[in-house]
mmCIF file of C-alpha atoms in Angstrom:
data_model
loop_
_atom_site.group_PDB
_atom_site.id
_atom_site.type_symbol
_atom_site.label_atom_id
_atom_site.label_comp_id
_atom_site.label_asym_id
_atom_site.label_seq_id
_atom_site.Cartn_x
_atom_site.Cartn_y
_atom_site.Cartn_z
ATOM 1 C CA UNK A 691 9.415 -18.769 -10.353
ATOM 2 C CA UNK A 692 10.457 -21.099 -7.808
ATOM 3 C CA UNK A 693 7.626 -22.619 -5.908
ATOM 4 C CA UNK A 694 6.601 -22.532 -2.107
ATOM 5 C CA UNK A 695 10.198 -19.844 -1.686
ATOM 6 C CA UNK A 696 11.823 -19.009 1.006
ATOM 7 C CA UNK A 697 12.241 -15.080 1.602
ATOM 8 C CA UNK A 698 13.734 -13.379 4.734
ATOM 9 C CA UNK A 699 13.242 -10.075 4.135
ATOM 10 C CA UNK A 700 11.230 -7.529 2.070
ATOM 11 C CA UNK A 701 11.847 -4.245 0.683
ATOM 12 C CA UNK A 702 9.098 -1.318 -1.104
ATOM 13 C CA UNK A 703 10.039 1.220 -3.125
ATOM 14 C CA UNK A 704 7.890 3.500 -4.512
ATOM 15 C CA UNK A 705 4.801 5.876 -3.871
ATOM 16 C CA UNK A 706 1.314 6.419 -2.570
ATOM 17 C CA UNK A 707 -0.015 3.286 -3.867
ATOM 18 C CA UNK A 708 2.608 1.564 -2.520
ATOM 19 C CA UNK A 709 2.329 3.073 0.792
ATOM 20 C CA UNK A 710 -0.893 1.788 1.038
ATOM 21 C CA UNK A 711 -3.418 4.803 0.551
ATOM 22 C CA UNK A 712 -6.794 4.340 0.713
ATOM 23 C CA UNK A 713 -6.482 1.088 3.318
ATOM 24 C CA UNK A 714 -6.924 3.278 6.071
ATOM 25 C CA UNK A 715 -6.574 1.471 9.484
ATOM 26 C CA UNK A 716 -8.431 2.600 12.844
ATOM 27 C CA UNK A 717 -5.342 4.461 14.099
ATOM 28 C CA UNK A 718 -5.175 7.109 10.918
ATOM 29 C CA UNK A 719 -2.593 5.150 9.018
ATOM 30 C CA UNK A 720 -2.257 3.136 6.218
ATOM 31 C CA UNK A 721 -1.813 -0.540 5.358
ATOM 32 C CA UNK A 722 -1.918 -1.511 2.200
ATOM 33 C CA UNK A 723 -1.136 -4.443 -0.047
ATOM 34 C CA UNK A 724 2.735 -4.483 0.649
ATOM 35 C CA UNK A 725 1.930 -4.376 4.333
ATOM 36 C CA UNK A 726 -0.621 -7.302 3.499
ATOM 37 C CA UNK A 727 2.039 -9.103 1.240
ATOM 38 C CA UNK A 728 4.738 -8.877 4.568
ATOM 39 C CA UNK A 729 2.136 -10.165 6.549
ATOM 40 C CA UNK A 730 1.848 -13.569 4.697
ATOM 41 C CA UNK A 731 5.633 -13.726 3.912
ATOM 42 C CA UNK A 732 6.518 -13.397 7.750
ATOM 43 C CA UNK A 733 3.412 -16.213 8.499
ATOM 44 C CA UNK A 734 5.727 -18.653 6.398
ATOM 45 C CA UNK A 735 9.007 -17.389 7.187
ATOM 46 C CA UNK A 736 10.317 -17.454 10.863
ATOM 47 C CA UNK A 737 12.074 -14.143 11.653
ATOM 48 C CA UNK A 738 10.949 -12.607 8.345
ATOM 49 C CA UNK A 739 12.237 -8.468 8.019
ATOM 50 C CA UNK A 740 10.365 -5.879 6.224
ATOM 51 C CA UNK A 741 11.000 -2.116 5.341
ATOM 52 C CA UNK A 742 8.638 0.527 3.310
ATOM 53 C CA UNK A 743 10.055 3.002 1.922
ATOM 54 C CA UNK A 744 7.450 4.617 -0.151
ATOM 55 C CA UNK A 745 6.171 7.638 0.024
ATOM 56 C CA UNK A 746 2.848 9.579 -1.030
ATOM 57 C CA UNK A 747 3.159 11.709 -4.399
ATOM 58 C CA UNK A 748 6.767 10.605 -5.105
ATOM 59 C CA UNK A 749 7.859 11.162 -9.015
ATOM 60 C CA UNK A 750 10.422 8.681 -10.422
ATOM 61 C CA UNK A 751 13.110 11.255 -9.890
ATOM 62 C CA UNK A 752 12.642 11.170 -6.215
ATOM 63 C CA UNK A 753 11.743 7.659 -5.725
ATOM 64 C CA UNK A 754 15.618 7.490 -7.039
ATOM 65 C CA UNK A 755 17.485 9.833 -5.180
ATOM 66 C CA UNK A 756 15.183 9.741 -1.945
ATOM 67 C CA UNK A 757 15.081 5.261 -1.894
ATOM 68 C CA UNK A 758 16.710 3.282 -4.114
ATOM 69 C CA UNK A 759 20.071 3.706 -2.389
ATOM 70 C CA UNK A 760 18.744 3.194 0.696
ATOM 71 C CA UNK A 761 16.605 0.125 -0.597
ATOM 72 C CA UNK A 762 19.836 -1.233 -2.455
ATOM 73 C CA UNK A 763 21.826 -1.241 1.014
ATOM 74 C CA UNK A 764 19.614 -3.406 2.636
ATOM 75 C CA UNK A 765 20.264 -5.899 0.996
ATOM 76 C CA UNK A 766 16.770 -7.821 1.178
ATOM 77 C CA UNK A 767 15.545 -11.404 -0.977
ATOM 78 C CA UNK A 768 12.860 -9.217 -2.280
ATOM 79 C CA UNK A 769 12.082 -5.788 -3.485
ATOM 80 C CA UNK A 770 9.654 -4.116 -4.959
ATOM 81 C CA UNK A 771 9.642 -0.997 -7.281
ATOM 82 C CA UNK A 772 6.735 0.958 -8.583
ATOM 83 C CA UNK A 773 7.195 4.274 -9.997
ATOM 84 C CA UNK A 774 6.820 6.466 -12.867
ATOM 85 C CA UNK A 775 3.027 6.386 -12.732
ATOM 86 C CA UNK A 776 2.544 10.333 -10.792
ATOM 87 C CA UNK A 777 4.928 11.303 -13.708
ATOM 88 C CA UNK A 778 2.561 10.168 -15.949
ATOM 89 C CA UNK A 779 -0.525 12.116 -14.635
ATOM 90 C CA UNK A 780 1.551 15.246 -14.944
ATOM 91 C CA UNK A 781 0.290 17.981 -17.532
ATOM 92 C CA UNK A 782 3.672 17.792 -18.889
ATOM 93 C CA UNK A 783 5.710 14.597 -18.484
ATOM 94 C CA UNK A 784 9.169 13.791 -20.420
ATOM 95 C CA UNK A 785 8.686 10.185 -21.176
ATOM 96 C CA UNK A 786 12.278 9.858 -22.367
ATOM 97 C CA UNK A 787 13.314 10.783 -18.688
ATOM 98 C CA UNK A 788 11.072 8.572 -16.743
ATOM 99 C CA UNK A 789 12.443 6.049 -19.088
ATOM 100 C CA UNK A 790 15.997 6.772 -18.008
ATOM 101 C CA UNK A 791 15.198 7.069 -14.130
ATOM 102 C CA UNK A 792 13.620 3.959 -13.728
ATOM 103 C CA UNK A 793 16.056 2.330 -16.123
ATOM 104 C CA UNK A 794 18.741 3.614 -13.514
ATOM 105 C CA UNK A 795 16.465 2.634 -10.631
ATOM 106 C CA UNK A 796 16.049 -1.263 -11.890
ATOM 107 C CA UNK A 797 20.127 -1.471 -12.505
ATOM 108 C CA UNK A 798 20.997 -0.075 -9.526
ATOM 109 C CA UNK A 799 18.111 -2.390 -7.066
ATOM 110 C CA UNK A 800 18.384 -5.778 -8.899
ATOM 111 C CA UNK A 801 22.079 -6.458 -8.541
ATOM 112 C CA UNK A 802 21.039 -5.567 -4.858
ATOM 113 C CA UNK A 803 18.155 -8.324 -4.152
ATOM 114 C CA UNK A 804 17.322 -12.305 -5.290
ATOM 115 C CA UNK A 805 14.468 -10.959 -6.534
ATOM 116 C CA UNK A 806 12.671 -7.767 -8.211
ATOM 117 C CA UNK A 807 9.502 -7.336 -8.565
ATOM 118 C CA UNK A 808 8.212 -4.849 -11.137
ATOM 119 C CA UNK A 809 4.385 -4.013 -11.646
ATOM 120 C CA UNK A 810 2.140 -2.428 -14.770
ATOM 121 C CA UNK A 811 -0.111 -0.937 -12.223
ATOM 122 C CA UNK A 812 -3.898 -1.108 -12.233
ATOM 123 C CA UNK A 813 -5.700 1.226 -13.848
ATOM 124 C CA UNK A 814 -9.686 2.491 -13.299
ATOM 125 C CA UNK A 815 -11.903 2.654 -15.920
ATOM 126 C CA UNK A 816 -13.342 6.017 -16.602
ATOM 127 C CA UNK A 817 -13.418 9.248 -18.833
ATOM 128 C CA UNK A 818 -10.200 10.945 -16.937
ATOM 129 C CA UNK A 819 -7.973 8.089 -16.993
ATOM 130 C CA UNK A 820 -8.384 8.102 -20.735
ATOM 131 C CA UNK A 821 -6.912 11.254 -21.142
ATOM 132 C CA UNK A 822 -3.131 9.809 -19.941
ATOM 133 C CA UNK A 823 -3.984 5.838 -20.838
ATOM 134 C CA UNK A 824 -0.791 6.528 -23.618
ATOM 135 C CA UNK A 825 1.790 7.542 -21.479
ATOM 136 C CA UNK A 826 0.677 5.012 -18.979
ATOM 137 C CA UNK A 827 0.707 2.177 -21.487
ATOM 138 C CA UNK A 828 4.216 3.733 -22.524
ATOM 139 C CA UNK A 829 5.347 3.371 -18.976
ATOM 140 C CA UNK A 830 4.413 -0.249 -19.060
ATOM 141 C CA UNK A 831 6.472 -1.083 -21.946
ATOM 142 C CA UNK A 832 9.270 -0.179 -20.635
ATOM 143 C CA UNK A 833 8.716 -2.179 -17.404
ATOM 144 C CA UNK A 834 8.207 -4.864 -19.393
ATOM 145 C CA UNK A 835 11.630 -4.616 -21.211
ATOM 146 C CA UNK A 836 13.400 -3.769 -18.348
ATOM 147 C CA UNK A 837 12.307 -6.755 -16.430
ATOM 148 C CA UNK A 838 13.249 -9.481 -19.347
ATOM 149 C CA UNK A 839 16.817 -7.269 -19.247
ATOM 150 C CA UNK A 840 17.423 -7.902 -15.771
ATOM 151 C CA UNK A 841 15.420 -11.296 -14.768
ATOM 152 C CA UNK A 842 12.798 -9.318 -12.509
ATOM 153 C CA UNK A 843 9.311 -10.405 -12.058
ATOM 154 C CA UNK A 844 6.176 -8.261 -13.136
ATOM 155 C CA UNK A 845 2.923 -8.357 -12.005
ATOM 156 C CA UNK A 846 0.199 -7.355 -14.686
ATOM 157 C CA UNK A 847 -2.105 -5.199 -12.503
ATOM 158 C CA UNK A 848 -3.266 -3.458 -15.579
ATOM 159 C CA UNK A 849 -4.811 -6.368 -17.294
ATOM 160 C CA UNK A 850 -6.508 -7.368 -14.451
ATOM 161 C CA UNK A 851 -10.710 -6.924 -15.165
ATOM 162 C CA UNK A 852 -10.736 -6.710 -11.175
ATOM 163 C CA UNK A 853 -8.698 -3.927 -10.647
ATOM 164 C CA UNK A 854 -10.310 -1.582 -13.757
ATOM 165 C CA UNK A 855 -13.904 -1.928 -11.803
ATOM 166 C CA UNK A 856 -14.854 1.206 -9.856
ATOM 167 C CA UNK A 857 -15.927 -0.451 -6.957
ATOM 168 C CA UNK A 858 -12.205 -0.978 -6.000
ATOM 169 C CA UNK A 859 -11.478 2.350 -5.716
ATOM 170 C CA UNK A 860 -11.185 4.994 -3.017
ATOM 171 C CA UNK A 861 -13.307 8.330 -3.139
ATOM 172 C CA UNK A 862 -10.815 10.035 -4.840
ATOM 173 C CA UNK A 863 -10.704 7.748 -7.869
ATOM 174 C CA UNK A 864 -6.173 7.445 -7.173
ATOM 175 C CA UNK A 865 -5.935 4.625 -4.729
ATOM 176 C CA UNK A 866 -7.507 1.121 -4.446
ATOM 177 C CA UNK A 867 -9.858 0.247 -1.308
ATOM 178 C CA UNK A 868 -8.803 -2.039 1.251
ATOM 179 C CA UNK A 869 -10.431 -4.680 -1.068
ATOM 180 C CA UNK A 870 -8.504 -3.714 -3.851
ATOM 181 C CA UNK A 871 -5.257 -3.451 -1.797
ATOM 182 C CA UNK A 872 -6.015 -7.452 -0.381
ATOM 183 C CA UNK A 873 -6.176 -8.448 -4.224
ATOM 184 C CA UNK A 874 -2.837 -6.569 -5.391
ATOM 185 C CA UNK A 875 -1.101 -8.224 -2.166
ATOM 186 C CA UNK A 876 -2.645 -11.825 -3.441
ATOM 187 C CA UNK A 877 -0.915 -11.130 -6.810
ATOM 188 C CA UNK A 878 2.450 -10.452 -5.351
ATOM 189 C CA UNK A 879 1.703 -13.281 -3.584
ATOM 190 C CA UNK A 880 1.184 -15.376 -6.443
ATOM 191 C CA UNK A 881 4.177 -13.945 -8.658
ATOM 192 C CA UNK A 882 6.396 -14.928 -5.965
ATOM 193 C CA UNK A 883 5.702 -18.774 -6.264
ATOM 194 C CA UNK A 884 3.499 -19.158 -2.946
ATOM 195 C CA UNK A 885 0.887 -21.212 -2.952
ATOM 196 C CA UNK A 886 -2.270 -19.261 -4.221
ATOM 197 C CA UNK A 887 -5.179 -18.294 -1.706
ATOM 198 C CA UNK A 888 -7.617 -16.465 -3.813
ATOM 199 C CA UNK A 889 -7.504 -18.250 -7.468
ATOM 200 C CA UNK A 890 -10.335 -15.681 -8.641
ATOM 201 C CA UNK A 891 -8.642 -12.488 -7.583
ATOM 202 C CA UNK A 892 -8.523 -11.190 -11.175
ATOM 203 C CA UNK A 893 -12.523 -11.889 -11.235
ATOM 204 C CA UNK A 894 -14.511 -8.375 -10.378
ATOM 205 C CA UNK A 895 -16.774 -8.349 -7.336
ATOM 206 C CA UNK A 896 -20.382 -9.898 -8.238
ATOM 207 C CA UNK A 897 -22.889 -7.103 -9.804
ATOM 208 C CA UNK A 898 -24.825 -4.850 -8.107
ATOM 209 C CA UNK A 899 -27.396 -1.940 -8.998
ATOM 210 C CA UNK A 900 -25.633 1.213 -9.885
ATOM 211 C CA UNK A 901 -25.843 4.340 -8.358
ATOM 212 C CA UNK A 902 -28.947 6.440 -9.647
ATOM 213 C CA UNK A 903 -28.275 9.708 -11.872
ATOM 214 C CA UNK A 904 -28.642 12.268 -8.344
ATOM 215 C CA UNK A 905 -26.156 9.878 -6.482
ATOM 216 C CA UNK A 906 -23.327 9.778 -8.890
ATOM 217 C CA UNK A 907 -23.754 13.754 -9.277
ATOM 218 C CA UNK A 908 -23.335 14.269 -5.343
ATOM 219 C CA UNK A 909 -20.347 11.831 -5.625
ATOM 220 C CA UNK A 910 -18.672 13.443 -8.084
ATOM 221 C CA UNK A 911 -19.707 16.843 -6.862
ATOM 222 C CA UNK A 912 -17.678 15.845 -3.133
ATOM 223 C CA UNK A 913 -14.783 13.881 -5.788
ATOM 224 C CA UNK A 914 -14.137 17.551 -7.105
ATOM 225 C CA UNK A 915 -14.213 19.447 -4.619
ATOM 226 C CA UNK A 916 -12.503 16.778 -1.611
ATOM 227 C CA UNK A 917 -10.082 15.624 -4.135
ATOM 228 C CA UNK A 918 -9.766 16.859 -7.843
ATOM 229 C CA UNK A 919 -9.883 20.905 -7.204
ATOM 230 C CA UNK A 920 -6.718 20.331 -3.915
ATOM 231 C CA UNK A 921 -4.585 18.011 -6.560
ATOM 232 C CA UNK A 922 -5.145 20.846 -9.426
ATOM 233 C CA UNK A 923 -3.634 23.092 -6.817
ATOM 234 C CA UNK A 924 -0.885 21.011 -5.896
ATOM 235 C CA UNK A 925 0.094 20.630 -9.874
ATOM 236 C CA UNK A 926 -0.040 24.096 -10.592
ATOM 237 C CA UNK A 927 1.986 25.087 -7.498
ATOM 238 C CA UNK A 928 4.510 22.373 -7.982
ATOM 239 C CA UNK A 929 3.521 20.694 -4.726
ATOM 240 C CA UNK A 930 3.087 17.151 -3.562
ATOM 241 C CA UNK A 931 1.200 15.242 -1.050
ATOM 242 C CA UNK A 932 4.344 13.597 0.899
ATOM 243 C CA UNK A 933 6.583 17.096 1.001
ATOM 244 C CA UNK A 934 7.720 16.295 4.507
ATOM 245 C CA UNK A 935 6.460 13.112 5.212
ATOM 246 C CA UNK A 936 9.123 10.275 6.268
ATOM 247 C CA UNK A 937 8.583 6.341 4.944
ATOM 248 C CA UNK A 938 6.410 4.578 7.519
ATOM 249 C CA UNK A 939 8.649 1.886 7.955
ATOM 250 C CA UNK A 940 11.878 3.049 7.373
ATOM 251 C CA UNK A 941 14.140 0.535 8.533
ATOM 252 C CA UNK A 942 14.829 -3.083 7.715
ATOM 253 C CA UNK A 943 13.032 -4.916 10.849
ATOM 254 C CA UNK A 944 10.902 -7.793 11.958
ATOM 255 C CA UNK A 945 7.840 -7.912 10.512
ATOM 256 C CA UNK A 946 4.984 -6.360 13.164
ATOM 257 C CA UNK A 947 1.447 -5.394 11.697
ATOM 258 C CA UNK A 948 -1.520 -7.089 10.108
ATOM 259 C CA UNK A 949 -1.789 -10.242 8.566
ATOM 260 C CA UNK A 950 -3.370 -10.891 5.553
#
């Protein structure tokens, strides 16, 4: 990867973790590592455009018809694509299909870009995670193959001891705190061939004491009912978090919002 690049623009494809949930800013809305990542790219790069396209709850299928055309006509240095992941948390998920969208997905964006940016995406430690770690390591392999087919970039998220700890995640044990989003940004970051600022982002947070036996039972009493008992409902209904909602930052445009 060349070193100390120069990118104009910046494209994000994908869903909820790339739309930046749980960074939650002041105003009710999100940030997020891609919004981070923009932020240092336009610091360096006079003039620098950015669009985000993702979009809460998004399977592969829709990632494809709903953005990658619309990512692909833009026309930006850089895009990124994560996806697949939702489809993988899915009681029932056809592995030989999300192999085939984000196949299509990858030909169709990195003919569009200088430079594609795949990710195997973090996972948390913990006993429900375990139950889909196969299909998620699945998922992985095929970014993997796809990238050396097509000359993208992937950032390794997944084996990351950082981004497996607890402590980086939200409340509802789906998205990464703002901490956790800052780290994923400084990976990007790093992939890219900028100059790094945090060397030890990979490197968990210091120890602390661990919650006691009643404080980990409240916590995951409020997970299951705040979080895990509305997602059951949405599964069994067929319904998703972002039915409705539009990209935050639809269009291609100079960069405004926080800096890293």
């Amino acid at each position: 990867m060349q070193k100390n690049p120069i990118h104009t623009s910046l494209v994000a494809v994908g869903d909820s973790f790339t739309e930046g949930m749980s960074d939650l800013l002041p105003d009710g809305s999100y940030r997020g590592w891609a919004d981070l990542l923009a932020g240092r790219m336009a610091a360096v790069n006079p003039g620098f455009r950015y669009a985000n396209l993702a979009v809460r709850g998004k399977l592969i299928g829709q990632i494809v018809d709903e953005q990658v055309d619309v990512a692909a006509a833009m026309r930006p240095d850089v895009i990124t694509l994560v996806g697949g992941l939702n489809d993988t948390l899915r009681p029932k998920c056809d592995m030989g299909r999300v192999r085939e969208l984000l196949t299509e997905a990858v030909e169709r964006l990195a003919p569009a870009c200088k430079q594609l940016v795949l990710m195997r995406s973090p996972g948390r430690q913990g006993p429900v995670l375990e139950r889909f770690r196969p299909r998620m390591e699945e998922l992985f392999t095929v970014v993997d193959e796809l990238a050396a087919q097509h000359g993208a970039a992937v950032v390794d998220l997944y084996g990351a001891p950082s981004l497996a700890d607890p402590r980086l995640w939200d409340v509802d044990r789906l998205h990464l705190t703002a901490e956790g989003h800052r780290r994923v940004a400084e990976a990007v970051w790093q992939t890219l061939g900028y100059a790094a600022e945090d060397t030890e982002w990979q490197t968990p947070p210091a120890l602390t004491p661990p919650p006691g036996w009643a404080a980990r039972r409240v916590a995951d009493a409020r997970f299951a009912r705040q979080h895990l008992l509305p997602w059951i409902g949405r599964r069994l209904t067929g319904r998703s978090s972002g039915d409705g909602l539009p990209p935050k930052r639809p269009e291609l445009l100079p960069f405004e919002g926080p800096a890293a």
